[in-house]
XYZ file of C-alpha atoms in Angstrom:
591
model
C 36.174 10.334 -4.817
C 33.802 10.236 -1.839
C 30.570 11.964 -1.011
C 30.065 15.121 -2.965
C 28.986 17.907 -0.654
C 28.427 20.341 -3.514
C 25.496 22.605 -2.695
C 24.985 24.680 -5.801
C 22.410 27.402 -5.326
C 20.576 27.274 -8.637
C 16.829 27.850 -8.539
C 14.680 26.203 -11.182
C 12.965 29.411 -12.193
C 16.283 31.176 -12.552
C 17.573 28.416 -14.773
C 14.461 28.529 -16.900
C 14.427 32.305 -17.252
C 18.092 32.825 -17.998
C 18.733 29.752 -20.075
C 21.854 27.713 -19.648
C 23.170 28.660 -23.095
C 24.361 31.926 -21.585
C 26.995 30.004 -19.695
C 28.803 29.197 -22.899
C 28.481 32.667 -24.398
C 25.490 31.306 -26.277
C 22.467 32.763 -27.996
C 22.547 36.100 -26.196
C 26.036 36.811 -27.541
C 27.278 37.218 -23.986
C 30.912 37.790 -23.141
C 33.896 35.553 -22.679
C 34.372 31.885 -22.003
C 34.782 30.205 -18.656
C 38.227 28.736 -18.229
C 38.428 25.009 -17.889
C 40.551 24.043 -14.937
C 43.534 22.912 -16.999
C 43.896 26.169 -18.941
C 45.280 28.045 -15.925
C 46.509 25.156 -13.844
C 50.052 25.121 -15.102
C 50.290 25.774 -11.539
C 51.594 29.064 -10.458
C 55.109 28.288 -9.270
C 55.754 32.039 -9.181
C 52.751 32.987 -7.049
C 52.865 35.832 -4.578
C 53.810 34.706 -1.080
C 51.633 35.904 1.800
C 48.184 37.319 2.351
C 44.814 36.142 3.575
C 42.245 34.234 1.507
C 38.591 34.068 2.555
C 36.507 31.068 1.517
C 32.720 31.419 1.737
C 30.821 28.254 2.677
C 27.139 27.466 3.103
C 27.512 24.635 5.615
C 30.225 22.607 7.368
C 32.382 19.560 6.707
C 31.040 16.112 7.563
C 33.961 15.583 9.974
C 36.868 17.905 10.722
C 38.966 14.817 11.561
C 40.972 13.932 8.442
C 40.863 10.282 9.484
C 37.045 10.321 9.549
C 36.032 12.546 6.649
C 34.890 10.987 3.409
C 33.566 14.063 1.644
C 34.707 16.543 -0.980
C 34.916 19.486 1.401
C 36.640 17.459 4.098
C 39.317 16.593 1.554
C 39.429 20.270 0.523
C 40.607 21.133 4.043
C 42.717 18.043 4.708
C 44.912 18.226 1.609
C 46.204 21.556 2.927
C 46.598 20.555 6.574
C 47.989 17.029 6.211
C 50.643 15.109 4.341
C 49.015 11.872 3.218
C 51.290 9.108 1.956
C 50.583 10.308 -1.573
C 48.540 13.069 -3.176
C 48.143 14.762 -6.582
C 49.425 17.823 -8.348
C 46.473 20.087 -9.149
C 46.593 19.587 -12.940
C 47.121 15.803 -12.877
C 44.334 13.772 -11.241
C 45.738 10.479 -12.526
C 49.303 10.083 -11.267
C 50.033 9.952 -7.543
C 52.834 12.125 -6.182
C 54.851 11.045 -3.158
C 53.914 13.332 -0.261
C 54.819 11.797 3.075
C 56.236 8.810 1.185
C 59.773 8.970 -0.152
C 58.902 7.392 -3.511
C 56.445 5.060 -5.262
C 54.990 2.098 -3.341
C 56.581 -1.285 -3.908
C 54.022 -4.002 -4.713
C 54.970 -7.659 -4.376
C 54.659 -9.977 -7.362
C 51.582 -11.666 -5.886
C 49.926 -8.259 -5.249
C 49.406 -8.963 -1.559
C 52.176 -6.918 0.030
C 52.801 -3.174 -0.345
C 55.878 -1.473 1.082
C 56.248 2.294 1.482
C 59.360 4.166 2.551
C 58.760 7.455 4.398
C 60.553 10.768 4.231
C 62.641 11.601 7.257
C 62.385 14.877 9.111
C 58.645 15.609 8.730
C 57.317 17.045 12.000
C 53.917 17.552 13.566
C 52.502 20.981 14.295
C 52.656 22.447 17.813
C 52.236 21.504 20.556
C 53.438 17.963 19.708
C 56.423 18.924 17.513
C 57.766 15.366 17.179
C 58.948 13.676 13.976
C 56.527 11.480 12.024
C 57.318 7.765 12.239
C 55.939 4.753 10.390
C 54.086 3.665 13.543
C 51.974 6.821 13.206
C 50.767 5.740 9.751
C 50.041 2.299 11.135
C 47.871 3.822 13.852
C 46.197 6.223 11.397
C 45.001 3.297 9.257
C 44.059 1.179 12.272
C 41.921 3.927 13.786
C 39.853 4.038 10.595
C 38.467 0.652 11.681
C 37.634 1.817 15.229
C 33.941 2.105 16.082
C 34.682 5.647 17.285
C 36.120 6.698 13.909
C 34.418 4.404 11.350
C 36.039 5.729 8.186
C 34.221 4.454 5.094
C 37.319 4.934 2.947
C 39.425 2.727 5.209
C 36.775 0.010 5.210
C 36.478 0.115 1.414
C 40.153 0.030 0.449
C 41.981 -1.400 3.466
C 39.374 -3.919 4.594
C 41.418 -6.792 3.122
C 44.359 -6.144 5.449
C 45.220 -9.230 7.440
C 43.603 -8.934 10.857
C 41.417 -5.947 10.004
C 37.979 -5.785 11.604
C 35.411 -3.101 10.847
C 33.865 -1.605 13.984
C 36.755 -2.690 16.199
C 37.206 -1.391 19.730
C 39.466 1.670 19.955
C 43.073 0.575 20.276
C 42.645 -2.666 18.311
C 45.739 -3.543 16.283
C 45.806 -4.779 12.679
C 48.328 -7.593 12.210
C 48.658 -6.869 8.486
C 50.351 -3.524 9.166
C 53.969 -3.719 10.278
C 56.828 -1.246 10.673
C 60.231 -2.943 10.232
C 61.873 0.372 11.112
C 60.872 3.962 11.847
C 60.577 4.876 8.167
C 59.161 1.725 6.557
C 55.494 0.726 6.393
C 54.437 -2.733 5.178
C 50.813 -3.581 4.334
C 49.884 -7.261 3.978
C 46.544 -8.111 2.375
C 44.526 -11.327 2.212
C 43.881 -10.736 -1.484
C 45.886 -9.349 -4.406
C 44.670 -5.758 -4.066
C 48.105 -4.136 -4.202
C 47.395 -2.840 -7.700
C 44.555 -0.685 -6.387
C 46.862 0.674 -3.696
C 49.439 1.663 -6.300
C 46.728 3.119 -8.545
C 45.586 5.666 -6.001
C 44.148 4.181 -2.803
C 47.173 5.398 -0.823
C 46.456 9.005 -1.829
C 43.866 10.040 0.732
C 43.878 11.948 4.050
C 43.040 8.721 5.902
C 46.716 7.787 5.411
C 47.948 11.003 7.059
C 49.901 10.202 10.254
C 48.338 10.207 13.712
C 50.541 9.509 16.760
C 48.889 6.969 19.038
C 50.310 8.379 22.284
C 48.666 11.735 21.524
C 45.384 10.596 19.922
C 44.389 7.481 21.877
C 42.574 9.387 24.632
C 40.446 11.184 22.051
C 39.766 7.994 20.080
C 38.631 6.250 23.275
C 35.513 8.446 23.312
C 32.314 6.896 21.824
C 32.789 9.374 18.960
C 36.430 10.353 18.555
C 37.263 13.960 19.446
C 40.699 13.870 17.830
C 39.435 16.128 15.043
C 38.956 19.007 17.483
C 42.484 18.424 18.811
C 44.257 17.221 15.690
C 47.875 17.721 14.703
C 48.936 18.824 11.232
C 51.796 17.778 8.983
C 50.872 19.899 5.948
C 51.638 23.554 5.258
C 48.573 24.774 7.187
C 46.969 23.914 10.496
C 43.690 24.718 12.179
C 44.488 27.500 14.635
C 44.993 25.906 18.050
C 45.862 26.793 21.611
C 48.811 25.652 23.711
C 47.102 22.326 24.527
C 46.413 21.561 20.858
C 42.674 22.268 20.960
C 41.459 23.610 17.611
C 40.193 27.051 18.584
C 40.055 27.866 14.874
C 37.195 25.403 14.332
C 33.739 26.585 15.324
C 31.291 24.041 13.819
C 28.939 25.618 11.329
C 30.696 28.971 11.583
C 34.401 28.879 10.826
C 37.504 26.847 9.957
C 40.487 29.166 10.425
C 43.730 27.918 8.871
C 47.117 29.426 9.676
C 50.634 28.426 8.699
C 52.083 25.335 10.368
C 55.384 26.643 11.806
C 56.902 23.131 11.705
C 56.200 22.597 7.990
C 59.406 22.186 5.986
C 59.084 23.418 2.409
C 62.095 21.313 1.419
C 60.081 18.166 2.215
C 56.987 19.132 0.204
C 56.128 19.807 -3.437
C 53.307 22.221 -2.557
C 54.205 25.946 -2.638
C 51.703 27.067 0.040
C 51.718 30.773 -0.835
C 49.046 32.038 1.548
C 49.635 32.979 5.182
C 46.039 32.598 6.335
C 42.855 30.964 5.018
C 39.572 31.867 6.706
C 36.711 29.496 5.849
C 33.524 31.318 6.823
C 30.378 29.193 6.988
C 26.710 30.087 7.131
C 26.524 31.793 3.712
C 23.267 30.100 2.804
C 22.232 32.622 0.124
C 24.443 31.637 -2.832
C 23.454 34.686 -4.886
C 24.598 37.162 -2.248
C 27.748 35.172 -1.504
C 28.626 34.919 -5.213
C 28.256 38.666 -5.722
C 30.492 39.299 -2.713
C 33.178 37.117 -4.267
C 32.931 38.488 -7.811
C 32.869 42.123 -6.671
C 35.163 41.791 -3.671
C 38.773 40.991 -2.890
C 40.616 37.917 -1.683
C 37.675 35.478 -1.840
C 36.677 32.160 -3.431
C 33.600 29.956 -3.122
C 33.594 26.822 -0.990
C 30.750 24.292 -0.870
C 28.223 26.199 -3.000
C 28.172 27.213 -6.649
C 27.089 30.514 -8.211
C 23.571 31.067 -9.501
C 23.022 31.208 -13.271
C 22.828 34.997 -13.143
C 26.166 35.099 -11.313
C 27.714 32.838 -13.945
C 26.300 34.984 -16.744
C 27.654 38.135 -15.080
C 31.085 36.541 -14.818
C 31.044 35.374 -18.441
C 29.916 38.768 -19.737
C 32.126 40.955 -17.571
C 34.655 38.913 -15.594
C 35.502 35.708 -17.485
C 38.858 35.319 -15.741
C 37.002 34.964 -12.443
C 35.118 31.792 -13.443
C 36.466 28.271 -13.933
C 34.693 25.012 -14.673
C 36.283 22.058 -12.932
C 35.973 18.728 -14.762
C 33.354 16.248 -13.641
C 34.722 13.256 -11.745
C 31.525 11.839 -10.290
C 27.765 11.828 -10.287
C 24.570 12.026 -8.245
C 21.625 9.741 -7.764
C 18.467 9.158 -5.737
C 19.104 6.171 -3.466
C 16.232 3.767 -2.755
C 16.594 1.752 0.464
C 16.292 -1.827 -0.758
C 15.853 -3.197 2.765
C 12.508 -1.424 3.088
C 9.211 -2.135 1.387
C 8.271 -1.461 -1.354
C 11.841 -0.882 -2.605
C 12.726 -4.535 -2.007
C 10.743 -5.213 -5.214
C 12.876 -4.796 -8.354
C 9.825 -4.061 -10.501
C 8.817 -1.190 -8.207
C 12.312 0.272 -8.424
C 12.328 0.004 -12.224
C 8.892 1.612 -12.370
C 10.170 4.550 -10.321
C 13.268 4.936 -12.522
C 11.116 4.952 -15.642
C 8.625 7.429 -14.186
C 11.189 9.840 -12.712
C 11.746 13.052 -14.694
C 15.539 13.025 -14.511
C 15.762 15.887 -16.996
C 13.874 18.048 -14.476
C 16.321 16.991 -11.755
C 19.207 18.071 -13.985
C 17.487 21.366 -14.712
C 17.008 21.918 -10.993
C 20.783 21.833 -10.625
C 21.297 24.310 -13.470
C 20.979 22.260 -16.646
C 23.738 21.452 -19.112
C 25.993 24.142 -17.682
C 26.681 22.084 -14.583
C 26.448 18.548 -15.954
C 25.051 15.922 -18.290
C 22.230 13.433 -17.778
C 23.732 10.385 -16.070
C 22.482 7.057 -17.381
C 24.702 4.783 -15.272
C 27.382 5.305 -12.606
C 30.889 5.427 -14.105
C 31.432 9.108 -15.010
C 33.101 10.326 -18.226
C 36.873 10.046 -18.105
C 36.826 6.926 -15.939
C 38.136 3.624 -17.284
C 35.106 1.554 -18.358
C 32.812 4.515 -19.073
C 32.470 3.846 -22.804
C 32.157 0.081 -22.353
C 29.316 0.640 -19.869
C 27.289 2.646 -22.407
C 29.013 6.020 -22.655
C 26.457 8.797 -22.506
C 23.584 6.304 -22.970
C 22.034 3.703 -20.654
C 23.653 0.250 -20.775
C 22.323 -2.023 -23.494
C 19.087 -3.726 -22.437
C 18.124 -1.159 -19.771
C 14.663 -0.050 -20.903
C 13.635 1.981 -17.852
C 16.075 4.891 -18.389
C 15.745 7.249 -21.358
C 18.992 8.696 -22.774
C 17.702 12.274 -22.421
C 16.393 11.761 -18.880
C 12.743 12.345 -19.758
C 10.155 10.119 -18.034
C 8.792 6.971 -19.657
C 5.236 6.791 -18.224
C 4.151 3.756 -20.250
C 7.219 1.778 -19.219
C 6.691 2.852 -15.613
C 3.073 1.662 -15.675
C 4.087 -1.734 -17.062
C 6.614 -2.295 -14.290
C 4.094 -1.250 -11.621
C 1.678 -3.806 -13.094
C 4.403 -6.481 -12.951
C 4.762 -5.608 -9.266
C 1.035 -6.278 -8.787
C -0.436 -2.776 -9.035
C -3.105 -2.994 -11.706
C -3.595 0.768 -11.888
C -0.071 1.263 -13.249
C 0.800 3.344 -10.161
C 1.835 2.505 -6.623
C -1.143 1.700 -4.416
C 0.430 1.424 -0.953
C -0.570 3.793 1.851
C 2.556 3.912 4.044
C 4.523 7.158 4.365
C 8.107 6.898 3.172
C 10.786 9.006 4.870
C 12.874 11.083 2.452
C 15.812 13.013 3.928
C 17.533 15.637 1.791
C 19.603 18.800 2.007
C 18.024 22.133 2.893
C 20.690 24.208 1.100
C 20.368 25.766 -2.346
C 19.759 23.573 -5.334
C 19.793 20.317 -3.376
C 16.561 21.402 -1.713
C 15.075 22.043 -5.164
C 16.165 18.595 -6.346
C 14.534 17.019 -3.297
C 11.291 18.886 -4.006
C 11.268 17.777 -7.654
C 11.920 14.183 -6.596
C 9.104 14.298 -4.034
C 6.661 15.613 -6.653
C 7.636 12.784 -9.000
C 7.172 10.125 -6.309
C 3.748 11.521 -5.454
C 2.699 11.506 -9.111
C 3.497 7.795 -9.132
C 1.256 7.182 -6.101
C 3.713 7.278 -3.191
C 3.190 9.164 0.065
C 6.424 10.894 1.050
C 7.363 12.473 4.349
C 10.210 14.828 3.429
C 12.733 16.127 5.937
C 15.340 18.675 4.799
C 18.412 19.210 6.987
C 21.941 20.597 6.736
C 24.043 18.631 4.202
C 26.461 17.206 6.766
C 23.513 16.185 8.984
C 21.813 14.509 6.030
C 24.845 12.261 5.683
C 26.120 11.726 9.218
C 22.780 11.276 11.021
C 20.503 9.912 8.324
C 21.617 8.607 4.936
C 24.934 7.176 6.209
C 23.258 5.377 9.120
C 21.180 2.322 8.107
C 19.372 2.161 11.467
C 17.891 5.600 10.698
C 15.668 3.729 8.194
C 15.567 6.459 5.580
C 13.640 5.165 2.569
C 14.794 7.755 0.020
C 17.987 9.834 -0.106
C 17.539 12.232 -3.052
C 20.762 14.270 -2.704
C 23.549 11.722 -2.443
C 26.520 11.942 -4.769
C 29.934 10.406 -5.231
C 33.282 11.573 -6.574
C 35.824 8.995 -7.632
C 38.834 8.526 -5.363
C 41.068 7.802 -8.353
C 40.299 7.123 -12.057
C 39.298 3.479 -11.692
C 35.864 1.896 -11.645
C 36.442 0.435 -8.205
C 36.367 3.907 -6.677
C 32.874 4.609 -7.993
C 31.202 1.227 -7.533
C 32.750 -0.672 -4.611
C 32.179 1.907 -1.827
C 28.658 2.613 -3.053
C 27.234 -0.755 -4.142
C 29.284 -3.616 -2.625
C 27.394 -5.516 0.054
C 30.519 -5.826 2.201
C 30.656 -2.018 2.408
C 27.301 -1.617 4.140
C 28.402 -0.097 7.450
C 26.506 0.817 10.612
C 28.122 4.277 10.493
C 29.736 6.119 7.618
C 27.822 3.959 5.164
C 27.995 5.029 1.511
C 26.105 2.061 0.042
C 22.985 4.137 0.517
C 20.708 1.717 -1.326
C 22.110 -1.141 0.779
C 22.457 -3.211 -2.374
C 23.705 -6.658 -1.354
C 23.521 -8.800 -4.474
C 25.664 -11.957 -4.358
C 26.420 -12.016 -8.081
C 27.444 -8.339 -8.077
C 29.439 -8.820 -4.869
C 31.362 -11.669 -6.504
C 32.015 -9.557 -9.591
C 33.331 -6.724 -7.414
C 35.595 -9.056 -5.422
C 37.071 -10.413 -8.651
C 37.487 -6.996 -10.293
C 39.278 -5.585 -7.238
C 42.107 -8.039 -7.978
C 41.993 -7.616 -11.751
C 45.143 -6.654 -13.682
C 45.292 -3.261 -15.377
C 44.484 -4.610 -18.834
C 41.085 -6.072 -17.834
C 39.922 -3.666 -15.139
C 38.005 -1.320 -17.454
C 35.921 -4.131 -18.954
C 35.241 -5.775 -15.611
C 34.123 -2.583 -13.895
C 31.988 -1.678 -16.920
C 30.180 -5.013 -16.534
C 29.609 -4.262 -12.857
C 28.292 -0.798 -13.739
C 25.788 -2.402 -16.103
C 24.745 -4.996 -13.510
C 24.220 -2.335 -10.818
C 22.214 -0.142 -13.211
C 19.993 -3.136 -14.076
C 19.002 -3.518 -10.407
C 17.500 0.015 -10.356
C 18.872 0.324 -6.816
C 19.149 4.056 -7.394
C 18.205 6.655 -9.991
C 21.260 8.304 -11.597
C 20.549 11.758 -12.985
C 23.700 13.907 -13.347
C 27.415 13.682 -14.073
C 28.586 16.920 -12.477
C 30.755 19.766 -13.642
C 31.787 22.308 -11.016
C 31.617 26.108 -11.524
C 34.162 27.897 -9.347
C 34.441 31.674 -8.851
C 37.135 33.934 -7.441
C 37.734 37.615 -6.751
C 39.729 39.516 -9.348
C 42.852 39.580 -7.166
C 42.972 35.789 -6.640
C 45.064 33.340 -8.662
C 42.884 30.305 -8.019
C 44.212 26.843 -8.889
C 41.878 23.844 -9.161
C 42.608 20.434 -7.650
C 41.289 18.336 -10.524
C 41.320 15.149 -8.442
C 38.787 16.779 -6.076
C 36.974 19.097 -8.524
C 37.558 21.976 -6.082
C 40.036 24.765 -5.411
C 43.493 23.737 -4.195
C 44.381 25.858 -1.167
C 48.046 24.879 -1.241
C 48.526 26.267 -4.770
C 46.141 29.231 -4.801
C 47.628 32.702 -4.231
C 46.772 36.389 -4.302
C 47.917 38.558 -7.198
């Protein structure tokens, strides 16, 4: 589900000195066990009402606008401030729950038409205060195609709507979206993709309503400013002033959520116990921030993870304050295939073989926080086993199952590319842009060292995570050769959500691009187009075949299927949103 903004703060030396076995109560005989997210997620329907929760962050969201964001932490905020058409209960990441919708979507027999009935009586936050109508959902989806909004999710899953055009001028209508009445939304597609809609594509903040009469002036800007003036339909809202301006959002410093006075509990399944949620950014020392949370009151972690010593302390002394959210995605090093020398498949395979992926995993914290990834579909996703399970796909000789480098294989592929020395012999400097926060910076450094060992000259630039995405890796014209810190979480448990946004040629966008390698292979594109219309009984096999084909291109270097360590103060009843591998603000409460 979208770009993973996880910025765990695990230093390599700390991981080596402490040993990851401690995180399972291993060889040192240390304390209790971390709770998996399901063990306490029989979600607290009797939670205490009221109180303030503080969330410590390192950085910021990619976009505060819920119609623009396509990241884990953007979703973290938006699921509490907006009612999308559908969403998920925290302990069930598979089955959609009607949120703004009245019931399940109706899909036509040919799979090309989807009809959704809306609840009546849902209102926007002040100062707008009006009732949500179907036309507002229509506009919300349409604006995702605007050049000023450019939502990658909308392009990926709604791009087959009749009349849809990516990069359209603000205000452009989509003929495939109609509203027969105020509470009925009809989506008409050129292809039979209704099954994907019913499987989960309708459960995302991009389907949260936006009234055109209020938002059009903000969307008319070259870059929409609706996010700083947005309305809410969920239980919480960003604190605003009388004009609607979000005074509770100070980029890079704070996202202050307060109760939405127009939220009607009778029209929602979320309990929304808390009165106030203060998201404080700029906590770029994860060790200090983790100790504050574990020793303090009313706090949880946001976009960073605890250091190994913090995890060990929690396991030994405070096991109830640590949870491990299930992995629903992975990370890779993207190689820009439009730039030399990465347009050569043999060069890419040589790099994959020579890369020490085990060291990259260790840089993130070792087996405690994930497993070596050998392809792209993560465990628990339909098609994972057929694609190779924990091993590389059959016939892929340039990835070792344990992630250790294969120097002889690397040398052979470099020779096939014309470099007799068995290393790269070019002299150009390749731009690598990574994250400057916590463990991502360490991963970037390890990657750079590996590239240089193979003969490459790398110019590395480390920036804030959201800047890495929005100004560099997501923008093809930035001409970034290597993106070492990109990651993806599935949008719903289907192979399409991992492979179409990230490797389909049609999803290469001028802004908000998540096909970071810019892979545009006709055979793979055709396979993706076919699999997007596949019936349920064949989807796993078809997406597994695509996973294998993408892995064979060596367009990127997969190295981890993530798990997510989450920590809370002793007085917090934290509940995990398993579909987002993060805390769920609408279900979390204070004791």
